[in-house]
PDB file of N, CA, C, O and CB in Angstrom:
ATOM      1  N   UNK A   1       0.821  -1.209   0.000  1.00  0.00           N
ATOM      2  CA  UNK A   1       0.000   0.000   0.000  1.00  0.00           C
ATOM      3  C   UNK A   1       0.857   1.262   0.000  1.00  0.00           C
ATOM      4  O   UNK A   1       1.944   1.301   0.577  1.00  0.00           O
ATOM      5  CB  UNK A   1      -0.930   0.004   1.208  1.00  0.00           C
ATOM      6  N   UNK A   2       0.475   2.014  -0.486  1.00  0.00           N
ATOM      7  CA  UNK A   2       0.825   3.818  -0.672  1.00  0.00           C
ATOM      8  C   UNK A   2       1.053   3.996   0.584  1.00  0.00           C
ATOM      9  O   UNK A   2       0.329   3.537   1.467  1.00  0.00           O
ATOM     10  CB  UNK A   2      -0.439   5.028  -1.255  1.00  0.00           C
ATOM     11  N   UNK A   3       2.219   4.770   0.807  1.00  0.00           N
ATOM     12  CA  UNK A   3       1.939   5.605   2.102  1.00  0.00           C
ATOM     13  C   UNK A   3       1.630   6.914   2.569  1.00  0.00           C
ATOM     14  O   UNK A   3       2.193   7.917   2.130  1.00  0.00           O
ATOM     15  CB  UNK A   3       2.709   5.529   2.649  1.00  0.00           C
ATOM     16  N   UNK A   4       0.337   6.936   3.860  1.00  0.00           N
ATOM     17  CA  UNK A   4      -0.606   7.899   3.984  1.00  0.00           C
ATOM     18  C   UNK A   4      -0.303   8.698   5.340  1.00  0.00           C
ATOM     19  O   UNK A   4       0.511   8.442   6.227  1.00  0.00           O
ATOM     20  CB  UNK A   4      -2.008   7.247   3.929  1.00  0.00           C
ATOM     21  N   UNK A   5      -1.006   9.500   5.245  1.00  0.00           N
ATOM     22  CA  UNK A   5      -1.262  10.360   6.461  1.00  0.00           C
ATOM     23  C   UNK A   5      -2.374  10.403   6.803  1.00  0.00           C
ATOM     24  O   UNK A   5      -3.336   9.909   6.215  1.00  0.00           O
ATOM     25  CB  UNK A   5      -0.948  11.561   6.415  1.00  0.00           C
ATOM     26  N   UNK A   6      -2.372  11.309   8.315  1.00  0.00           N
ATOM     27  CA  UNK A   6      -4.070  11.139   8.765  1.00  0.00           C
ATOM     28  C   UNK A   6      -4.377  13.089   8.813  1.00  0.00           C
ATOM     29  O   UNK A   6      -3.755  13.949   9.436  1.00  0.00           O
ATOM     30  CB  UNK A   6      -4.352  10.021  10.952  1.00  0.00           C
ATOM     31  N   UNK A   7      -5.172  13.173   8.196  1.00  0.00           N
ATOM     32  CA  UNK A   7      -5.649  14.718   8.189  1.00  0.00           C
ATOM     33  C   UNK A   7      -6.903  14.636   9.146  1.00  0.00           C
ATOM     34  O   UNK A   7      -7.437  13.571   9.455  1.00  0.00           O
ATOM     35  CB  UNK A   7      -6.103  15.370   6.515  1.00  0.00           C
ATOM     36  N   UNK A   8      -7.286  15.808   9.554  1.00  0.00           N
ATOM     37  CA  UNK A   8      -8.355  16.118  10.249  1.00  0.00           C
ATOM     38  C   UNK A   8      -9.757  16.589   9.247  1.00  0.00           C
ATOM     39  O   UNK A   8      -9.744  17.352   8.281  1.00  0.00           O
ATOM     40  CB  UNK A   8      -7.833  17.231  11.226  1.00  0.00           C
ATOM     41  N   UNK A   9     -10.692  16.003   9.722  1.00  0.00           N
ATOM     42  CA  UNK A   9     -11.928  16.339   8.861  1.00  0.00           C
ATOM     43  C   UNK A   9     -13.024  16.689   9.536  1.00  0.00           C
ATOM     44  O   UNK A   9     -14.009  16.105   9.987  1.00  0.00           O
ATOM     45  CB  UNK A   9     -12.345  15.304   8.045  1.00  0.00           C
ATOM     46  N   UNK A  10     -12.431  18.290   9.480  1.00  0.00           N
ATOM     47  CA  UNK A  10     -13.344  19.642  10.229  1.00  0.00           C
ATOM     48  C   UNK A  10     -14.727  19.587  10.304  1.00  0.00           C
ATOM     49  O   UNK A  10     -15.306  20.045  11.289  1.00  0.00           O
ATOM     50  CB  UNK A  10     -13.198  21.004   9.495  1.00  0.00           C
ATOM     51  N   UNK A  11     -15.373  19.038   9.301  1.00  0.00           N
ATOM     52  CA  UNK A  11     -16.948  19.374   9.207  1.00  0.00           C
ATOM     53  C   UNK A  11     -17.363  19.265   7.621  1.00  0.00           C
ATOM     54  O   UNK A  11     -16.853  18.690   6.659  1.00  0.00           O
ATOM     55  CB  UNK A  11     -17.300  21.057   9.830  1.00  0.00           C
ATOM     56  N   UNK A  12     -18.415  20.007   7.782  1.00  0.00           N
ATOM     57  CA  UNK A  12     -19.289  20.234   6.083  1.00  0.00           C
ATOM     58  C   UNK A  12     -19.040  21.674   5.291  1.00  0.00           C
ATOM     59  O   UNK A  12     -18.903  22.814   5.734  1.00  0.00           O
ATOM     60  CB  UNK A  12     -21.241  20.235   6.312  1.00  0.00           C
ATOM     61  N   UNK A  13     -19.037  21.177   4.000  1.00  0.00           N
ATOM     62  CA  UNK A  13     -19.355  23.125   3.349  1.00  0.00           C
ATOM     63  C   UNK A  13     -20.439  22.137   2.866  1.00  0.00           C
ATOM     64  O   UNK A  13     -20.663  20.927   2.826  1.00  0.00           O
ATOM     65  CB  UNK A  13     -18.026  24.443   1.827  1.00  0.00           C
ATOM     66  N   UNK A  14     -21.194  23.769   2.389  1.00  0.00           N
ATOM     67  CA  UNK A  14     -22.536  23.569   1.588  1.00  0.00           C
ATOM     68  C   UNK A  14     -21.995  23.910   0.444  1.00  0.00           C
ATOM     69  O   UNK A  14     -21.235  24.804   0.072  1.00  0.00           O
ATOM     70  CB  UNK A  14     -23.883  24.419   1.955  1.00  0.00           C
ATOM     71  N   UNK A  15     -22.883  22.448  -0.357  1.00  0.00           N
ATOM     72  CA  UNK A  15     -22.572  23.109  -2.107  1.00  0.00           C
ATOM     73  C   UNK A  15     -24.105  22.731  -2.760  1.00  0.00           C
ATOM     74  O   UNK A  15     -24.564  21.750  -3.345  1.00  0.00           O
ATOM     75  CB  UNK A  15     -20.929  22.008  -3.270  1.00  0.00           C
ATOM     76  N   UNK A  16     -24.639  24.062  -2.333  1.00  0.00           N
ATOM     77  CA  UNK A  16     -25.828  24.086  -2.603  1.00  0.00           C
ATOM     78  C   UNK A  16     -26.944  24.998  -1.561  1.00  0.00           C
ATOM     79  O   UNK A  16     -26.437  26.032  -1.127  1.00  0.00           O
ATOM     80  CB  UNK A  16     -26.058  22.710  -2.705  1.00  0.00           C
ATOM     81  N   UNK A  17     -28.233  24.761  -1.167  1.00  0.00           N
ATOM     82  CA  UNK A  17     -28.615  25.074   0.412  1.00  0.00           C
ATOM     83  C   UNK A  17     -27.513  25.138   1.475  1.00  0.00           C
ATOM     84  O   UNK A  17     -26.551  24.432   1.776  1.00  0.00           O
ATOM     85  CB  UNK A  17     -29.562  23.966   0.949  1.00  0.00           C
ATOM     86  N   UNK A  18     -27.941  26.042   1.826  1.00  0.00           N
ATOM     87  CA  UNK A  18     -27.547  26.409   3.201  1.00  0.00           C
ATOM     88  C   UNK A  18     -27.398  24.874   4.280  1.00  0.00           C
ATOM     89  O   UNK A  18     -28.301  24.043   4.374  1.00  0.00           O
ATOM     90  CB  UNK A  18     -28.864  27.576   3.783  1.00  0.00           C
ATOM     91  N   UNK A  19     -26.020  24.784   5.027  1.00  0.00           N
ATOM     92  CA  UNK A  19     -26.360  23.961   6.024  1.00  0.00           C
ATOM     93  C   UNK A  19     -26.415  24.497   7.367  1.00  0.00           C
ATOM     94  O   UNK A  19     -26.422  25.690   7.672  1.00  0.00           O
ATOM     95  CB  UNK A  19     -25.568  22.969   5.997  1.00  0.00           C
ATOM     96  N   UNK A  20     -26.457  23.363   8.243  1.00  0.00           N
ATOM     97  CA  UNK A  20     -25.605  24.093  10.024  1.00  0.00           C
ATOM     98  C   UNK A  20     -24.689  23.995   9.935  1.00  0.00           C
ATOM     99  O   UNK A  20     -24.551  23.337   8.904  1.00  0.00           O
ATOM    100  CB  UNK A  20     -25.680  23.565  11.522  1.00  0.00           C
ATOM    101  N   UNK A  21     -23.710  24.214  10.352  1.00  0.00           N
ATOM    102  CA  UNK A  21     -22.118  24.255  10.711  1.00  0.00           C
ATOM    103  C   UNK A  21     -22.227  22.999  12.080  1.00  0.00           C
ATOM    104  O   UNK A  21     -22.911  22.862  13.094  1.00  0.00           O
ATOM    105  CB  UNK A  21     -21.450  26.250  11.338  1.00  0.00           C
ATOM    106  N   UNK A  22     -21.358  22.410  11.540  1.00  0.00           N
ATOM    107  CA  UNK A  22     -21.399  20.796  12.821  1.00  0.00           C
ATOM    108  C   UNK A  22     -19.893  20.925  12.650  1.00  0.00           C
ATOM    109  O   UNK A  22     -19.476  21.100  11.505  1.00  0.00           O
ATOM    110  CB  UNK A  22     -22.300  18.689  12.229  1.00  0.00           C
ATOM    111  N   UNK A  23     -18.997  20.856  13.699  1.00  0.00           N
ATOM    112  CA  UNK A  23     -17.917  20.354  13.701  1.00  0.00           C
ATOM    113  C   UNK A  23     -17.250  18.963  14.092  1.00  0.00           C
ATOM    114  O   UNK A  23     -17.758  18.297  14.994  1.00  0.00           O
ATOM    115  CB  UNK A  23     -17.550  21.067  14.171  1.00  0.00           C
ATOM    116  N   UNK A  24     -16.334  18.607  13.548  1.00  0.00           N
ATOM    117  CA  UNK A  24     -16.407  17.112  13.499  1.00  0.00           C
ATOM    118  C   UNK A  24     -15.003  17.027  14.039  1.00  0.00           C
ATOM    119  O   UNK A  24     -14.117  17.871  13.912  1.00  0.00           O
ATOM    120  CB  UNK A  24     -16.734  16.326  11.952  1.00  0.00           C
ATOM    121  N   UNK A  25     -14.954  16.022  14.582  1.00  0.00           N
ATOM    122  CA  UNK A  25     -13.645  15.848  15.364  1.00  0.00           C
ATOM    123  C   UNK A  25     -13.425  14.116  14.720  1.00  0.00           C
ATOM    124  O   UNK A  25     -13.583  13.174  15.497  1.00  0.00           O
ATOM    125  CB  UNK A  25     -13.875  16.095  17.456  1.00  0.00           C
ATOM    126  N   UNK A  26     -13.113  13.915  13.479  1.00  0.00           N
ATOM    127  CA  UNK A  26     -12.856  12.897  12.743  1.00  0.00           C
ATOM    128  C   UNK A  26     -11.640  13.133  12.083  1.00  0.00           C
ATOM    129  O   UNK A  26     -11.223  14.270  11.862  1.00  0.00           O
ATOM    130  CB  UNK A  26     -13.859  12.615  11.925  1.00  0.00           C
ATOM    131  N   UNK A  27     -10.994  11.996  11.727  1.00  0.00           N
ATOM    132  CA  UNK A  27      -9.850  12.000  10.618  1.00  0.00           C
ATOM    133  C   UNK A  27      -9.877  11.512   9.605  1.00  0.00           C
ATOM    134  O   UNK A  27     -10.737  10.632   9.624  1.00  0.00           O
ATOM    135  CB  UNK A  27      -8.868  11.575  10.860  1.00  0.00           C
ATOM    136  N   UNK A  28      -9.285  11.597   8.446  1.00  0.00           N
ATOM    137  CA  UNK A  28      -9.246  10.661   7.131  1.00  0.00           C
ATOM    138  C   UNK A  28      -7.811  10.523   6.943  1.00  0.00           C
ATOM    139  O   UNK A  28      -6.932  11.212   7.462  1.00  0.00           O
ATOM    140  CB  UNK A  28      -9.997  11.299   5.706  1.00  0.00           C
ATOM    141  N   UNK A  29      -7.683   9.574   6.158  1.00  0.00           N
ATOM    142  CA  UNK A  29      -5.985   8.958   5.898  1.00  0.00           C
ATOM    143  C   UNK A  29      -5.861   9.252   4.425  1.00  0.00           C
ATOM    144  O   UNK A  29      -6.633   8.613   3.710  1.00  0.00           O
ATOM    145  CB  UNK A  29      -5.662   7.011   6.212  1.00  0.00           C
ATOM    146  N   UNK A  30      -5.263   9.865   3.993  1.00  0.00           N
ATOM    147  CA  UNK A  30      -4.896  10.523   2.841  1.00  0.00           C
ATOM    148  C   UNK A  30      -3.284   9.949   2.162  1.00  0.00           C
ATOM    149  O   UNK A  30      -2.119  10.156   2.503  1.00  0.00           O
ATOM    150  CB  UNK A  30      -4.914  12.145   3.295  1.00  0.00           C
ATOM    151  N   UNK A  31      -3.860   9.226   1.163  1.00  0.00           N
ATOM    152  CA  UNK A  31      -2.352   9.193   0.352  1.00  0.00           C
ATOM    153  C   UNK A  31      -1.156  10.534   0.505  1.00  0.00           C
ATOM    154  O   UNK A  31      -1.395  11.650   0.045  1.00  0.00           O
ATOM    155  CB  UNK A  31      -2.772   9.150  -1.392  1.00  0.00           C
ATOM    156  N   UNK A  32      -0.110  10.255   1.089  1.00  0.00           N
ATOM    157  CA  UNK A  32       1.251  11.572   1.389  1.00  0.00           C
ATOM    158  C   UNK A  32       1.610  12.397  -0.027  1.00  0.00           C
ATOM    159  O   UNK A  32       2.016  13.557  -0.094  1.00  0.00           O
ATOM    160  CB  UNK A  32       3.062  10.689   1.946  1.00  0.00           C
ATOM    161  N   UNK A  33       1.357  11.503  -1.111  1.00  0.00           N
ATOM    162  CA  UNK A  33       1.330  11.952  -2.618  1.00  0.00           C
ATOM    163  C   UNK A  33       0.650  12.999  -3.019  1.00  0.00           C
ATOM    164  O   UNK A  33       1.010  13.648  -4.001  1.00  0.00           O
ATOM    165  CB  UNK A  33       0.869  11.051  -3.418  1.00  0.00           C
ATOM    166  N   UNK A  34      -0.695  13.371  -2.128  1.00  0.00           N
ATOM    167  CA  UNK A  34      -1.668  14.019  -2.409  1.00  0.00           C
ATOM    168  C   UNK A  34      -1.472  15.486  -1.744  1.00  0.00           C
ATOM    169  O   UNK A  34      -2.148  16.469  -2.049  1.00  0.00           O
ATOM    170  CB  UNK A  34      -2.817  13.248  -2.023  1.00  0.00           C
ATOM    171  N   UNK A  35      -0.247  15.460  -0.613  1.00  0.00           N
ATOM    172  CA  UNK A  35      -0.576  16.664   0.041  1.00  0.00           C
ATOM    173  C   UNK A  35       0.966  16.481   0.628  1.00  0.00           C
ATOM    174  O   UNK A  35       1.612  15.561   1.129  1.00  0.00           O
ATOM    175  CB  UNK A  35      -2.079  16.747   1.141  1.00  0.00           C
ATOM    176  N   UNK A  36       1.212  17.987   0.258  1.00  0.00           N
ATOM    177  CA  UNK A  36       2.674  18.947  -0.265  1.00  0.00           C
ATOM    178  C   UNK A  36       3.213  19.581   1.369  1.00  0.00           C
ATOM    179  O   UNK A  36       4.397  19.611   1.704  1.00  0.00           O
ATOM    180  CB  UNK A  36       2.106  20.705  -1.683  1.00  0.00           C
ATOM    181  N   UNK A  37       2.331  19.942   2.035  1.00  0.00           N
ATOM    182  CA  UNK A  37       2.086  20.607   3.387  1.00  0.00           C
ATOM    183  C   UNK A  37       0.880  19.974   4.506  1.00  0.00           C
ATOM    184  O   UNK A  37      -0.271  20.363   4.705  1.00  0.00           O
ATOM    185  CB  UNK A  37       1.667  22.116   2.994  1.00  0.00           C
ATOM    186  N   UNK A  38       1.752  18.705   5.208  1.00  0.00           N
ATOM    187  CA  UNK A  38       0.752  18.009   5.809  1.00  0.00           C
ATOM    188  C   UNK A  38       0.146  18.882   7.226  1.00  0.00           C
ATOM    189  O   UNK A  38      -0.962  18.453   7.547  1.00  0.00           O
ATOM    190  CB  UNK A  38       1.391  16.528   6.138  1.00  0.00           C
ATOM    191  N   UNK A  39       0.528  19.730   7.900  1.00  0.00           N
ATOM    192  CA  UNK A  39       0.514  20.621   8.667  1.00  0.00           C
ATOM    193  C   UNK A  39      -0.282  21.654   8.720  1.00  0.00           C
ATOM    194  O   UNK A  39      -0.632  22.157   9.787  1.00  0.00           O
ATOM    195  CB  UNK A  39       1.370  20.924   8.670  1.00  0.00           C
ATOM    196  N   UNK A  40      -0.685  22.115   7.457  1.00  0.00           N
ATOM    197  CA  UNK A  40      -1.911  22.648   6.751  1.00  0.00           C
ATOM    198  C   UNK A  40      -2.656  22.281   6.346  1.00  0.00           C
ATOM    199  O   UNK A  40      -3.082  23.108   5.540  1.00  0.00           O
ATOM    200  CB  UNK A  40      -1.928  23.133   6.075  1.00  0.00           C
ATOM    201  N   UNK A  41      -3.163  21.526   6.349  1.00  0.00           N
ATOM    202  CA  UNK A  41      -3.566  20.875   5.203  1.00  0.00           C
ATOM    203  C   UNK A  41      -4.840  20.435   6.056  1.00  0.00           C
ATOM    204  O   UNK A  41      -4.462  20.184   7.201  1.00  0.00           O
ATOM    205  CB  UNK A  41      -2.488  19.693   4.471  1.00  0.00           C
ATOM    206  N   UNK A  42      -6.662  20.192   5.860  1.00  0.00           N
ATOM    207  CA  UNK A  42      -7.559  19.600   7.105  1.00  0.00           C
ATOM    208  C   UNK A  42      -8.418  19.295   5.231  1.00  0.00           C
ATOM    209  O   UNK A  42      -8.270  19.714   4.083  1.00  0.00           O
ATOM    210  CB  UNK A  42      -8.472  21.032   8.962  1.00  0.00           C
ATOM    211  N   UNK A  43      -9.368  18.235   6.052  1.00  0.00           N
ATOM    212  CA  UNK A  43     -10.549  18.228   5.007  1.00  0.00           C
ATOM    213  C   UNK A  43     -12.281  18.683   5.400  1.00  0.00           C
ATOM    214  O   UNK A  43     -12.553  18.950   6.571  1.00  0.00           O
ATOM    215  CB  UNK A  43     -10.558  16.653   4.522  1.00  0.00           C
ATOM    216  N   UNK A  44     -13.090  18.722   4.597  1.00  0.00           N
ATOM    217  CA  UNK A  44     -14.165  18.758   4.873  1.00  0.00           C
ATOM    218  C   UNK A  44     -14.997  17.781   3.926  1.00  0.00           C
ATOM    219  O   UNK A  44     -14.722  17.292   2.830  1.00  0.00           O
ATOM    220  CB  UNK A  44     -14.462  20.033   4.912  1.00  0.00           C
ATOM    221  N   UNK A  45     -16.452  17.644   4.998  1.00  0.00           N
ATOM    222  CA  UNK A  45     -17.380  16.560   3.505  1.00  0.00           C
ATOM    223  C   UNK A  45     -18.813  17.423   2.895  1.00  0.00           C
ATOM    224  O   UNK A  45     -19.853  17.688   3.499  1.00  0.00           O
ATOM    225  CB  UNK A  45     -18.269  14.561   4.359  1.00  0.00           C
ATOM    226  N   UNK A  46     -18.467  17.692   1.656  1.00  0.00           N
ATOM    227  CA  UNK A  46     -19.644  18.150   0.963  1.00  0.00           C
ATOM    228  C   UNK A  46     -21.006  17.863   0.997  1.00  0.00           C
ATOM    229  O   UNK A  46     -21.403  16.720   0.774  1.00  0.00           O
ATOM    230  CB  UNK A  46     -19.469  17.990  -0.008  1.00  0.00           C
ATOM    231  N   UNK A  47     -21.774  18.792   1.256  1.00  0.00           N
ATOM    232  CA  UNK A  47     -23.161  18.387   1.470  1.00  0.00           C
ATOM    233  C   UNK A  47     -24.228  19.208   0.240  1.00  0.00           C
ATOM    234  O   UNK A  47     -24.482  20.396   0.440  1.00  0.00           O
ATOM    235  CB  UNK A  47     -23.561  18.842   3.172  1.00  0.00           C
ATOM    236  N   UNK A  48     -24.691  18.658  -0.745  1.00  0.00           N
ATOM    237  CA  UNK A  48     -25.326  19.072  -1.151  1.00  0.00           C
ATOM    238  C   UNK A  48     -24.648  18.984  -2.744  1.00  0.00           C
ATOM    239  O   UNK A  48     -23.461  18.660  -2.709  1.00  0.00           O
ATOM    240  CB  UNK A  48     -25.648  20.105  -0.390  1.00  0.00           C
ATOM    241  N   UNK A  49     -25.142  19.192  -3.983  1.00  0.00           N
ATOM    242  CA  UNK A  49     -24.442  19.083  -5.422  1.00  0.00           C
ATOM    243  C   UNK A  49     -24.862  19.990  -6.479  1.00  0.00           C
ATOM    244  O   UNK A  49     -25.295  19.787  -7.613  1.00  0.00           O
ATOM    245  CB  UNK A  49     -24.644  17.748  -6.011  1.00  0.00           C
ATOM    246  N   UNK A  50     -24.642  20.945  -5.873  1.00  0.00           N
ATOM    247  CA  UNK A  50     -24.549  22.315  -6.659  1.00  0.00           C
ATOM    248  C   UNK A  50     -23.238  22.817  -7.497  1.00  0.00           C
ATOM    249  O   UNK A  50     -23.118  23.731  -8.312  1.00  0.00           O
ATOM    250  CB  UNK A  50     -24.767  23.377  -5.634  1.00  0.00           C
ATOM    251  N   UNK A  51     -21.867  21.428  -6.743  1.00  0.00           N
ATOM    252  CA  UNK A  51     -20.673  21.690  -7.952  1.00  0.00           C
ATOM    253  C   UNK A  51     -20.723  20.382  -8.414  1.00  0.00           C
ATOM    254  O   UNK A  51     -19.729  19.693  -8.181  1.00  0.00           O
ATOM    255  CB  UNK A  51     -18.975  22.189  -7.487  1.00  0.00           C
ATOM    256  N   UNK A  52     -21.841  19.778  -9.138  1.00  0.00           N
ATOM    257  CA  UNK A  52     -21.807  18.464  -9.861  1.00  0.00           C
ATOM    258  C   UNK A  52     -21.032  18.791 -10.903  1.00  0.00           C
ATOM    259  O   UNK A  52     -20.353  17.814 -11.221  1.00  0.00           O
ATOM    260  CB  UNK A  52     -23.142  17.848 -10.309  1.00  0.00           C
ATOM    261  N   UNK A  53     -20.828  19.722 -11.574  1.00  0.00           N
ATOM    262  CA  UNK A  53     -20.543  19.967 -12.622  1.00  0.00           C
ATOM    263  C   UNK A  53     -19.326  20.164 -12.571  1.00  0.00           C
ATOM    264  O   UNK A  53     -18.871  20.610 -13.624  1.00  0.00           O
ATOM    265  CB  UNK A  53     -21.167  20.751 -13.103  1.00  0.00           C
ATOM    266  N   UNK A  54     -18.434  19.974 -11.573  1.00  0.00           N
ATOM    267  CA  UNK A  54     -16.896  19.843 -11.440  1.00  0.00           C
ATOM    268  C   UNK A  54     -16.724  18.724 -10.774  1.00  0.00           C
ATOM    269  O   UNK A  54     -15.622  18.523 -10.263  1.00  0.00           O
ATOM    270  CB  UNK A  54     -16.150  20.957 -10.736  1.00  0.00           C
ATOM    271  N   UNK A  55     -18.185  17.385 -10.587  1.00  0.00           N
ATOM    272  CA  UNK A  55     -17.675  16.123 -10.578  1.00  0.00           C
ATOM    273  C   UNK A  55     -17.687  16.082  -9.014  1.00  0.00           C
ATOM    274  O   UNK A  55     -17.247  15.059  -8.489  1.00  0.00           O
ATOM    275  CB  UNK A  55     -16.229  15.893 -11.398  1.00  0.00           C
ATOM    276  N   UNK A  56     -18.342  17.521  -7.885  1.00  0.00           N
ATOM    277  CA  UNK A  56     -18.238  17.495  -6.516  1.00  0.00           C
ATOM    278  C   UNK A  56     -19.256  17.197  -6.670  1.00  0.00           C
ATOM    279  O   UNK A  56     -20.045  17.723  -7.456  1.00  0.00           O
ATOM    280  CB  UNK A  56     -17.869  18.444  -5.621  1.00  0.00           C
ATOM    281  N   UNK A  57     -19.551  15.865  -5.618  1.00  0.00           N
ATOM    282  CA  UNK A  57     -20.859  15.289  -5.155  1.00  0.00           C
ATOM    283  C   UNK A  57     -21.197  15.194  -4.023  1.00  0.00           C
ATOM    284  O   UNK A  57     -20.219  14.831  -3.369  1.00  0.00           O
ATOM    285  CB  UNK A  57     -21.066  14.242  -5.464  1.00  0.00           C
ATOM    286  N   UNK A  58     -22.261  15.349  -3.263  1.00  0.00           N
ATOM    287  CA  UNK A  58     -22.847  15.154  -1.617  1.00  0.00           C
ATOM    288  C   UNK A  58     -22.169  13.790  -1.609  1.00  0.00           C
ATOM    289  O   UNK A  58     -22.240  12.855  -2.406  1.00  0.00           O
ATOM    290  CB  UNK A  58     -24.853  15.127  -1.229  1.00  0.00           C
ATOM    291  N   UNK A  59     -21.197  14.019   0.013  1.00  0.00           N
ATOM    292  CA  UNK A  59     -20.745  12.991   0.826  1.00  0.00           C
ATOM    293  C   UNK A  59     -18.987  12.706   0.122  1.00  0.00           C
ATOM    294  O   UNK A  59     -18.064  12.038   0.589  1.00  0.00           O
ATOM    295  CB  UNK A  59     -21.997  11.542   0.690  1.00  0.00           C
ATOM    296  N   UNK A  60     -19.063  13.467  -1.056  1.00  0.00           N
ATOM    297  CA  UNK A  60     -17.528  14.050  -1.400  1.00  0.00           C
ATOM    298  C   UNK A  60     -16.623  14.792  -0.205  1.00  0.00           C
ATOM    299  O   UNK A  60     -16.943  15.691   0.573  1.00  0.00           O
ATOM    300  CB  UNK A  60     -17.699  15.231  -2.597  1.00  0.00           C
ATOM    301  N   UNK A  61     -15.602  14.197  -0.336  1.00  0.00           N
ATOM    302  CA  UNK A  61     -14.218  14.842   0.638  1.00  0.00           C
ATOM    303  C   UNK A  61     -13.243  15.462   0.442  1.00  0.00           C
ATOM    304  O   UNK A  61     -12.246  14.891  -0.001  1.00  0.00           O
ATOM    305  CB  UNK A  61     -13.535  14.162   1.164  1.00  0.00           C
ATOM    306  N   UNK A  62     -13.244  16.954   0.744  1.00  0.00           N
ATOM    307  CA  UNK A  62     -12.522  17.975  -0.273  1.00  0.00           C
ATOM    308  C   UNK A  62     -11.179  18.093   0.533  1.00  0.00           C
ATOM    309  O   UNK A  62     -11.038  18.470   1.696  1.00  0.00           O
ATOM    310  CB  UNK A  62     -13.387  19.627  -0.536  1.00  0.00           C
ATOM    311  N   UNK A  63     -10.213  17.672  -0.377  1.00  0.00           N
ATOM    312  CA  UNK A  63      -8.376  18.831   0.530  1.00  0.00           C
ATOM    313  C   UNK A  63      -8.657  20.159   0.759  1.00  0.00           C
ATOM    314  O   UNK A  63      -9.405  20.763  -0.009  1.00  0.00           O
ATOM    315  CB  UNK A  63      -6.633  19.163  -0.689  1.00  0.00           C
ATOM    316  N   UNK A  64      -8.135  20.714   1.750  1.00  0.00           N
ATOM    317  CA  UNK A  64      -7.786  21.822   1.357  1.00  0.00           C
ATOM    318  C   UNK A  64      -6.937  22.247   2.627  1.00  0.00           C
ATOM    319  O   UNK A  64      -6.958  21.713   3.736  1.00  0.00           O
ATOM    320  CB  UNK A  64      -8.964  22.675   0.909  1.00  0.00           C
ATOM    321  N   UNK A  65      -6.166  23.359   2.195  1.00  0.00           N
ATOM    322  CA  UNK A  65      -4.701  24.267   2.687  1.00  0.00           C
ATOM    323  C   UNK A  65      -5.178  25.278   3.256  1.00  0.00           C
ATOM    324  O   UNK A  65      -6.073  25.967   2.767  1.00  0.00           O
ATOM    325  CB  UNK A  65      -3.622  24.858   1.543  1.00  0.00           C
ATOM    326  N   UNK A  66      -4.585  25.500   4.454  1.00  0.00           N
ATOM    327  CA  UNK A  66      -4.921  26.854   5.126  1.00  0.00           C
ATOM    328  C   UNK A  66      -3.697  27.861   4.877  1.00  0.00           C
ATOM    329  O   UNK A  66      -2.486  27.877   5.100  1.00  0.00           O
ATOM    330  CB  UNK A  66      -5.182  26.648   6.806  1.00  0.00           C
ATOM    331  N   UNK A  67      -4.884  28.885   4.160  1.00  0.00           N
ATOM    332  CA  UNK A  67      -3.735  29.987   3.475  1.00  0.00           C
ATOM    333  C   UNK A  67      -4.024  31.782   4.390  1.00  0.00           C
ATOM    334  O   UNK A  67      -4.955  32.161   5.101  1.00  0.00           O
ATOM    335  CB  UNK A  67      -4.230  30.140   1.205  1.00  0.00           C
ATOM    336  N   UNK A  68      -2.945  32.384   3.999  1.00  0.00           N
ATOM    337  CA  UNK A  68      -3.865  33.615   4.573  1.00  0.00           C
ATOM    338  C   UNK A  68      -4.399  34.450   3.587  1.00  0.00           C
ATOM    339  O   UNK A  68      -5.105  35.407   3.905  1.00  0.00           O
ATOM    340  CB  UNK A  68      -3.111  34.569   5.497  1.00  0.00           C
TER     341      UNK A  68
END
């Protein structure tokens, strides 16, 4: 197997309706290939499919980098 890391997976964005904000105190294990700055780096899970059209679907798990 690839080797991974474990990122933190903050909560939900809405891609679409409005949600609540729930924070989640979960992790996901992420291929190390995938992410440049593991230290920055948290995920969230999409709720809703208002970016179908870039292939983001409800219950999709987005990277992303904390920038300023």
């Amino acid at each position: 197997p690839a080797p991974s890391l474990t990122l933190p997976l903050h909560g939900y964005v809405a891609a679409g309706c409005p949600i609540e904000a729930i924070e989640l105190s979960e992790t996901i294990e992420v291929p190390t290939s995938m992410i440049a700055e593991p230290e920055r780096c948290f995920a969230l899970c999409v709720r809703g499919d208002s970016m179908i059209d870039d292939h983001i679907v409800d219950g999709d798990r987005i990277l992303l980098r904390q920038r300023k």
